[in-house]
Amino acid sequence: MKILHISALPLVLVASPVLAQSTTQTANTDQYPDIILTTRVQRDDTITVVATGNRQPLNQTGQSISVIGAAEIASIQGPDITRILTRLPGVSVARSGPLGSQTSLFVRGGNSEQLLVLVDGVRVNDVAAPSGGYDFGGLLSGGIGKVELLRGSNSVVWGSDAISGVVAITSREMNGAEASVEYGNHHAVDGNISAGVNRDGYALTLNGGYTSTGGISAAAIGTEADGFHQWHLSARGRLRLADSVDLVATGRYATSKLDIDGYPAPFYSFADTPEYQTSKQASGRVGLVYKGDNLTLNGGVALSDMRRAYFDPTFGTAPNYTTNGR
């Protein structure tokens, strides 16, 4: 058994980007174009992927940025995140098989590893992957409230990971509860439940869901369906500690199983095999936000952990190899 373990725990102070912490809407920017946006208000036209990493109205930047908000995401059926990503201009998506398979996003022709991906302010690029890119196959649309894309290099602030752009994905913050269930082809089932409370002094939103599909064969000549199953849970919270000072925290966990194909003997060509892959993804951030009249400070600690194991029952129950990127 081969084991690959790569670990790097970043501590980010002041310059760490913090996405907006509230979805409460008190005014319409079309009616009030000069409205001042505060940390208590989040709209679909407010972005965080600009060079400063702070919230800024979209019409106040000259950069090439696209935003997909909660209403549009809710109108897209199915858990497949690529249905959202392909709506963004200047991007293309490549996937190696059915739902859950390795999925890469390319912006303006750049390599997938040159795209920085943030989930609730946490860098989630897999440092254990050969190129360090992010696999969107394990990220489903359940619980997502906003997707922002900055096209073009922004590596001065965000680092060498952002040569082709930055994608920022924000989970929902809501007041109330809702649930949904979908059923589709290949025995696909997607269920999600969300509940939250949003007040001036505090906010807490929880989202959980389960997705399962019988899938299709990853091998073009194959007949064996390669299924995908995932449980996921996310949470985000905000607590007012003092005047203009908030404690903010986010977290996400997902565990998945994906059937894959390989290169069996005697021809060693891509075909049906009983192989499968398991993955456990965890990410989170906790920090403080101060917003005064003339000064804004964001500070926090973030952690992303990706663990994968690959199995071939033909050779036993132990994994062939595992990876761990932190």
CSV table of C-alpha atoms in Angstrom, one decimal:
chain,number,residue,atom,x,y,z
A,1,MET,CA,0.0,0.0,0.0
A,2,LYS,CA,1.3,3.4,-1.0
A,3,ILE,CA,0.5,6.4,1.2
A,4,LEU,CA,0.9,10.0,0.2
A,5,HIS,CA,0.6,12.6,3.0
A,6,ILE,CA,1.1,16.3,2.4
A,7,SER,CA,0.4,18.8,5.1
A,8,ALA,CA,0.4,22.6,5.3
A,9,LEU,CA,-1.6,24.5,7.9
A,10,PRO,CA,-1.9,28.2,7.0
A,11,LEU,CA,-2.5,31.0,9.6
A,12,VAL,CA,-3.9,34.0,7.9
A,13,LEU,CA,-4.4,37.4,9.7
A,14,VAL,CA,-5.9,40.6,8.5
A,15,ALA,CA,-5.4,39.9,4.8
A,16,SER,CA,-7.6,36.7,4.8
A,17,PRO,CA,-10.8,37.2,2.7
A,18,VAL,CA,-14.0,36.8,4.6
A,19,LEU,CA,-17.2,36.4,2.5
A,20,ALA,CA,-20.3,38.3,3.5
A,21,GLN,CA,-22.0,36.9,6.6
A,22,SER,CA,-25.7,37.8,6.0
A,23,THR,CA,-28.3,37.4,3.4
A,24,THR,CA,-30.7,39.8,4.9
A,25,GLN,CA,-31.9,42.2,2.2
A,26,THR,CA,-33.3,45.6,3.3
A,27,ALA,CA,-33.3,47.6,0.0
A,28,ASN,CA,-33.1,47.1,-3.8
A,29,THR,CA,-29.9,48.4,-5.4
A,30,ASP,CA,-31.8,49.0,-8.6
A,31,GLN,CA,-34.0,51.5,-6.8
A,32,TYR,CA,-31.1,52.9,-4.7
A,33,PRO,CA,-27.9,52.8,-6.8
A,34,ASP,CA,-26.0,54.8,-4.2
A,35,ILE,CA,-26.8,52.6,-1.3
A,36,ILE,CA,-23.9,51.9,1.1
A,37,LEU,CA,-23.5,48.1,1.7
A,38,THR,CA,-22.6,47.1,5.2
A,39,THR,CA,-21.6,43.7,6.8
A,40,ARG,CA,-25.3,43.3,7.7
A,41,VAL,CA,-26.4,43.1,4.0
A,42,GLN,CA,-25.5,40.7,1.3
A,43,ARG,CA,-26.8,41.0,-2.3
A,44,ASP,CA,-25.9,39.1,-5.4
A,45,ASP,CA,-24.1,42.1,-6.8
A,46,THR,CA,-21.7,42.3,-3.9
A,47,ILE,CA,-18.3,40.6,-4.5
A,48,THR,CA,-15.3,39.5,-2.5
A,49,VAL,CA,-12.9,38.2,-5.2
A,50,VAL,CA,-11.4,41.6,-5.9
A,51,ALA,CA,-7.8,42.3,-5.1
A,52,THR,CA,-8.5,43.6,-1.5
A,53,GLY,CA,-10.5,40.5,-0.6
A,54,ASN,CA,-13.1,42.7,1.0
A,55,ARG,CA,-16.8,43.1,0.0
A,56,GLN,CA,-17.4,45.6,-2.8
A,57,PRO,CA,-20.3,46.3,-5.1
A,58,LEU,CA,-19.9,44.8,-8.5
A,59,ASN,CA,-20.5,48.1,-10.3
A,60,GLN,CA,-17.5,49.7,-8.5
A,61,THR,CA,-14.9,47.4,-10.1
A,62,GLY,CA,-13.5,47.3,-13.6
A,63,GLN,CA,-12.5,43.7,-13.3
A,64,SER,CA,-14.1,40.8,-15.3
A,65,ILE,CA,-16.3,39.2,-12.6
A,66,SER,CA,-19.5,37.2,-12.8
A,67,VAL,CA,-21.9,36.4,-9.9
A,68,ILE,CA,-24.6,33.7,-9.7
A,69,GLY,CA,-26.9,34.3,-6.8
A,70,ALA,CA,-29.2,32.1,-4.7
A,71,ALA,CA,-32.3,32.6,-6.8
A,72,GLU,CA,-30.6,31.4,-9.9
A,73,ILE,CA,-29.0,28.5,-8.2
A,74,ALA,CA,-32.3,27.4,-6.8
A,75,SER,CA,-33.8,27.4,-10.3
A,76,ILE,CA,-31.2,24.9,-11.5
A,77,GLN,CA,-32.4,21.3,-10.9
A,78,GLY,CA,-30.1,18.6,-9.7
A,79,PRO,CA,-27.0,18.5,-7.5
A,80,ASP,CA,-24.5,18.7,-10.3
A,81,ILE,CA,-22.3,21.7,-9.7
A,82,THR,CA,-21.3,21.9,-13.4
A,83,ARG,CA,-24.8,23.1,-14.3
A,84,ILE,CA,-23.9,26.2,-12.3
A,85,LEU,CA,-20.3,26.6,-13.4
A,86,THR,CA,-21.0,26.3,-17.1
A,87,ARG,CA,-23.3,29.4,-16.9
A,88,LEU,CA,-20.2,31.5,-16.2
A,89,PRO,CA,-18.7,33.1,-19.3
A,90,GLY,CA,-15.1,32.2,-20.3
A,91,VAL,CA,-15.1,28.8,-18.6
A,92,SER,CA,-15.1,25.1,-19.7
A,93,VAL,CA,-15.6,22.0,-17.7
A,94,ALA,CA,-14.0,18.5,-18.1
A,95,ARG,CA,-15.2,15.4,-16.2
A,96,SER,CA,-13.8,11.9,-16.4
A,97,GLY,CA,-17.1,10.1,-16.0
A,98,PRO,CA,-20.5,10.2,-14.3
A,99,LEU,CA,-21.6,12.5,-11.4
A,100,GLY,CA,-18.9,12.6,-8.7
A,101,SER,CA,-16.0,11.8,-11.1
A,102,GLN,CA,-12.9,14.0,-11.4
A,103,THR,CA,-14.2,17.4,-12.5
A,104,SER,CA,-11.9,20.3,-13.6
A,105,LEU,CA,-12.7,23.9,-14.4
A,106,PHE,CA,-10.7,25.9,-16.9
A,107,VAL,CA,-10.9,29.6,-17.1
A,108,ARG,CA,-9.9,31.4,-20.3
A,109,GLY,CA,-7.8,28.5,-21.4
A,110,GLY,CA,-5.8,28.4,-18.2
A,111,ASN,CA,-5.0,25.1,-16.5
A,112,SER,CA,-7.3,23.9,-13.8
A,113,GLU,CA,-4.5,24.0,-11.2
A,114,GLN,CA,-4.1,27.8,-12.0
A,115,LEU,CA,-7.6,28.5,-10.6
A,116,LEU,CA,-7.9,29.3,-6.9
A,117,VAL,CA,-11.1,27.9,-5.3
A,118,LEU,CA,-12.5,29.3,-2.0
A,119,VAL,CA,-15.4,27.7,-0.1
A,120,ASP,CA,-16.6,30.1,2.6
A,121,GLY,CA,-13.2,31.8,2.5
A,122,VAL,CA,-11.2,28.6,2.8
A,123,ARG,CA,-8.6,27.6,0.2
A,124,VAL,CA,-9.7,24.1,-0.8
A,125,ASN,CA,-7.2,23.3,-3.6
A,126,ASP,CA,-6.0,19.8,-3.0
A,127,VAL,CA,-2.3,20.0,-2.1
A,128,ALA,CA,-2.0,16.2,-2.4
A,129,ALA,CA,-3.0,16.2,-6.0
A,130,PRO,CA,-0.2,16.1,-8.5
A,131,SER,CA,-1.0,19.5,-9.9
A,132,GLY,CA,-2.7,20.9,-6.8
A,133,GLY,CA,-5.9,21.7,-8.5
A,134,TYR,CA,-9.4,21.4,-7.1
A,135,ASP,CA,-11.8,18.5,-7.9
A,136,PHE,CA,-15.3,19.9,-8.3
A,137,GLY,CA,-16.7,16.3,-8.5
A,138,GLY,CA,-17.1,16.2,-4.7
A,139,LEU,CA,-18.8,19.5,-4.4
A,140,LEU,CA,-22.6,19.5,-4.9
A,141,SER,CA,-25.0,22.4,-5.2
A,142,GLY,CA,-26.9,21.7,-2.0
A,143,GLY,CA,-26.5,24.5,0.6
A,144,ILE,CA,-24.7,26.9,-1.8
A,145,GLY,CA,-26.0,30.4,-1.9
A,146,LYS,CA,-23.6,32.2,-4.2
A,147,VAL,CA,-20.8,31.6,-6.8
A,148,GLU,CA,-18.4,34.4,-7.8
A,149,LEU,CA,-15.8,34.1,-10.6
A,150,LEU,CA,-13.0,36.5,-11.2
A,151,ARG,CA,-11.5,35.9,-14.7
A,152,GLY,CA,-7.9,36.8,-15.3
A,153,SER,CA,-4.8,36.8,-13.2
A,154,ASN,CA,-5.1,38.1,-9.7
A,155,SER,CA,-2.0,36.4,-8.3
A,156,VAL,CA,-0.5,39.6,-6.8
A,157,VAL,CA,-2.8,39.2,-3.8
A,158,TRP,CA,-4.1,35.7,-4.0
A,159,GLY,CA,-0.8,34.0,-4.9
A,160,SER,CA,0.3,31.7,-7.8
A,161,ASP,CA,-2.8,29.6,-7.5
A,162,ALA,CA,-4.8,32.5,-9.0
A,163,ILE,CA,-3.0,32.9,-12.4
A,164,SER,CA,-6.2,32.2,-14.4
A,165,GLY,CA,-8.8,33.4,-11.8
A,166,VAL,CA,-10.5,33.0,-8.5
A,167,VAL,CA,-13.8,31.1,-7.7
A,168,ALA,CA,-15.5,32.0,-4.4
A,169,ILE,CA,-18.3,29.7,-3.3
A,170,THR,CA,-20.5,30.9,-0.4
A,171,SER,CA,-22.9,28.7,1.6
A,172,ARG,CA,-26.4,30.0,2.4
A,173,GLU,CA,-27.4,32.0,5.4
A,174,MET,CA,-31.2,31.9,5.9
A,175,ASN,CA,-34.0,32.6,8.4
A,176,GLY,CA,-36.4,29.7,8.5
A,177,ALA,CA,-36.4,26.2,7.2
A,178,GLU,CA,-36.9,24.3,4.0
A,179,ALA,CA,-36.4,20.9,2.5
A,180,SER,CA,-36.3,19.4,-1.0
A,181,VAL,CA,-36.2,16.0,-2.6
A,182,GLU,CA,-35.5,15.2,-6.3
A,183,TYR,CA,-35.6,11.9,-8.2
A,184,GLY,CA,-34.2,11.3,-11.7
A,185,ASN,CA,-32.7,9.0,-14.2
A,186,HIS,CA,-30.3,6.2,-13.2
A,187,HIS,CA,-32.1,6.0,-9.8
A,188,ALA,CA,-30.7,9.4,-8.8
A,189,VAL,CA,-31.9,10.8,-5.5
A,190,ASP,CA,-31.0,14.2,-4.1
A,191,GLY,CA,-32.4,15.4,-0.7
A,192,ASN,CA,-31.5,18.5,1.2
A,193,ILE,CA,-32.7,20.2,4.4
A,194,SER,CA,-31.7,23.7,5.6
A,195,ALA,CA,-32.6,25.6,8.7
A,196,GLY,CA,-31.4,28.9,10.2
A,197,VAL,CA,-32.0,31.9,12.3
A,198,ASN,CA,-30.8,35.4,11.4
A,199,ARG,CA,-30.8,38.3,13.9
A,200,ASP,CA,-28.9,41.5,14.4
A,201,GLY,CA,-26.7,40.0,17.1
A,202,TYR,CA,-26.3,36.5,15.8
A,203,ALA,CA,-27.0,34.1,12.9
A,204,LEU,CA,-26.7,30.4,12.5
A,205,THR,CA,-27.5,28.2,9.4
A,206,LEU,CA,-27.2,24.4,9.1
A,207,ASN,CA,-27.5,22.5,5.9
A,208,GLY,CA,-27.4,18.7,5.3
A,209,GLY,CA,-28.1,16.4,2.5
A,210,TYR,CA,-27.7,13.0,0.8
A,211,THR,CA,-27.1,12.3,-2.9
A,212,SER,CA,-27.1,8.9,-4.6
A,213,THR,CA,-27.1,7.8,-8.2
A,214,GLY,CA,-26.7,4.5,-10.0
A,215,GLY,CA,-24.6,6.3,-12.6
A,216,ILE,CA,-23.3,5.2,-15.9
A,217,SER,CA,-20.1,3.5,-16.9
A,218,ALA,CA,-17.0,5.7,-16.9
A,219,ALA,CA,-15.5,3.5,-19.7
A,220,ALA,CA,-17.0,4.2,-23.1
A,221,ILE,CA,-17.1,0.4,-23.9
A,222,GLY,CA,-18.4,-0.5,-20.4
A,223,THR,CA,-21.8,-1.7,-19.3
A,224,GLU,CA,-21.3,-1.6,-15.6
A,225,ALA,CA,-22.9,1.4,-13.9
A,226,ASP,CA,-20.5,3.5,-11.8
A,227,GLY,CA,-22.5,4.9,-8.9
A,228,PHE,CA,-21.9,7.8,-6.6
A,229,HIS,CA,-23.1,8.4,-3.0
A,230,GLN,CA,-22.4,11.4,-0.7
A,231,TRP,CA,-23.5,12.7,2.7
A,232,HIS,CA,-22.7,16.3,3.3
A,233,LEU,CA,-23.2,18.8,6.1
A,234,SER,CA,-22.3,22.5,6.3
A,235,ALA,CA,-22.8,25.3,8.9
A,236,ARG,CA,-22.1,29.0,9.2
A,237,GLY,CA,-22.5,31.3,12.1
A,238,ARG,CA,-22.1,34.9,13.3
A,239,LEU,CA,-22.1,36.3,16.8
A,240,ARG,CA,-21.8,40.0,17.8
A,241,LEU,CA,-19.2,40.3,20.5
A,242,ALA,CA,-19.0,44.1,20.7
A,243,ASP,CA,-19.9,47.1,18.8
A,244,SER,CA,-18.7,46.6,15.2
A,245,VAL,CA,-16.9,43.3,16.2
A,246,ASP,CA,-18.3,39.9,15.0
A,247,LEU,CA,-17.1,36.4,15.6
A,248,VAL,CA,-17.7,34.4,12.4
A,249,ALA,CA,-17.3,30.7,11.7
A,250,THR,CA,-18.0,28.3,8.8
A,251,GLY,CA,-17.6,24.5,8.3
A,252,ARG,CA,-18.2,21.9,5.7
A,253,TYR,CA,-17.9,18.1,5.8
A,254,ALA,CA,-18.6,15.5,3.1
A,255,THR,CA,-18.0,11.8,2.8
A,256,SER,CA,-18.4,10.1,-0.6
A,257,LYS,CA,-18.0,6.8,-2.4
A,258,LEU,CA,-17.5,6.7,-6.2
A,259,ASP,CA,-17.3,3.6,-8.4
A,260,ILE,CA,-14.5,3.9,-10.9
A,261,ASP,CA,-13.1,1.8,-13.8
A,262,GLY,CA,-9.5,0.8,-14.5
A,263,TYR,CA,-7.2,-1.2,-16.8
A,264,PRO,CA,-7.7,-4.9,-16.1
A,265,ALA,CA,-5.7,-7.8,-17.5
A,266,PRO,CA,-5.1,-9.2,-20.0
A,267,PHE,CA,-5.5,-6.2,-22.4
A,268,TYR,CA,-4.9,-3.4,-19.9
A,269,SER,CA,-7.2,-1.1,-21.7
A,270,PHE,CA,-9.8,1.1,-19.9
A,271,ALA,CA,-12.8,-1.0,-19.1
A,272,ASP,CA,-15.2,-2.0,-16.3
A,273,THR,CA,-13.6,-3.0,-13.0
A,274,PRO,CA,-14.9,-3.4,-9.4
A,275,GLU,CA,-12.7,-0.5,-8.2
A,276,TYR,CA,-14.0,2.3,-6.2
A,277,GLN,CA,-12.8,5.5,-4.4
A,278,THR,CA,-13.8,6.9,-1.0
A,279,SER,CA,-13.2,10.5,0.0
A,280,LYS,CA,-13.6,12.6,3.1
A,281,GLN,CA,-13.6,16.4,2.7
A,282,ALA,CA,-13.5,18.8,5.6
A,283,SER,CA,-12.9,22.6,5.7
A,284,GLY,CA,-13.6,25.3,8.1
A,285,ARG,CA,-12.7,28.8,9.2
A,286,VAL,CA,-13.1,30.9,12.4
A,287,GLY,CA,-12.2,34.5,12.8
A,288,LEU,CA,-13.0,38.0,13.9
A,289,VAL,CA,-14.4,40.9,11.7
A,290,TYR,CA,-14.1,44.5,12.8
A,291,LYS,CA,-15.8,47.1,10.6
A,292,GLY,CA,-15.5,50.8,11.6
A,293,ASP,CA,-16.2,54.0,9.8
A,294,ASN,CA,-12.6,54.3,8.5
A,295,LEU,CA,-11.1,50.8,9.1
A,296,THR,CA,-11.9,47.2,8.4
A,297,LEU,CA,-10.0,44.3,9.8
A,298,ASN,CA,-10.5,40.6,9.0
A,299,GLY,CA,-8.5,37.9,10.8
A,300,GLY,CA,-8.9,34.2,11.0
A,301,VAL,CA,-7.6,30.7,10.9
A,302,ALA,CA,-8.6,28.2,8.1
A,303,LEU,CA,-8.1,24.5,7.6
A,304,SER,CA,-8.9,22.3,4.6
A,305,ASP,CA,-8.4,18.5,4.7
A,306,MET,CA,-8.9,16.1,1.8
A,307,ARG,CA,-8.5,12.3,2.3
A,308,ARG,CA,-8.9,9.8,-0.5
A,309,ALA,CA,-8.6,6.0,-0.6
A,310,TYR,CA,-8.6,3.8,-3.7
A,311,PHE,CA,-9.8,0.2,-3.5
A,312,ASP,CA,-9.7,-2.8,-5.9
A,313,PRO,CA,-11.7,-5.8,-4.4
A,314,THR,CA,-9.9,-8.1,-6.9
A,315,PHE,CA,-6.8,-7.8,-4.7
A,316,GLY,CA,-8.3,-7.7,-1.2
A,317,THR,CA,-10.1,-5.3,1.2
A,318,ALA,CA,-7.1,-3.0,1.9
A,319,PRO,CA,-6.8,0.2,-0.2
A,320,ASN,CA,-4.3,0.2,-3.1
A,321,TYR,CA,-3.2,3.6,-2.0
A,322,THR,CA,-4.3,6.7,-0.1
A,323,THR,CA,-3.7,10.4,-0.2
A,324,ASN,CA,-4.1,13.1,2.4
A,325,GLY,CA,-3.8,16.8,1.6
A,326,ARG,CA,-4.1,19.3,4.4
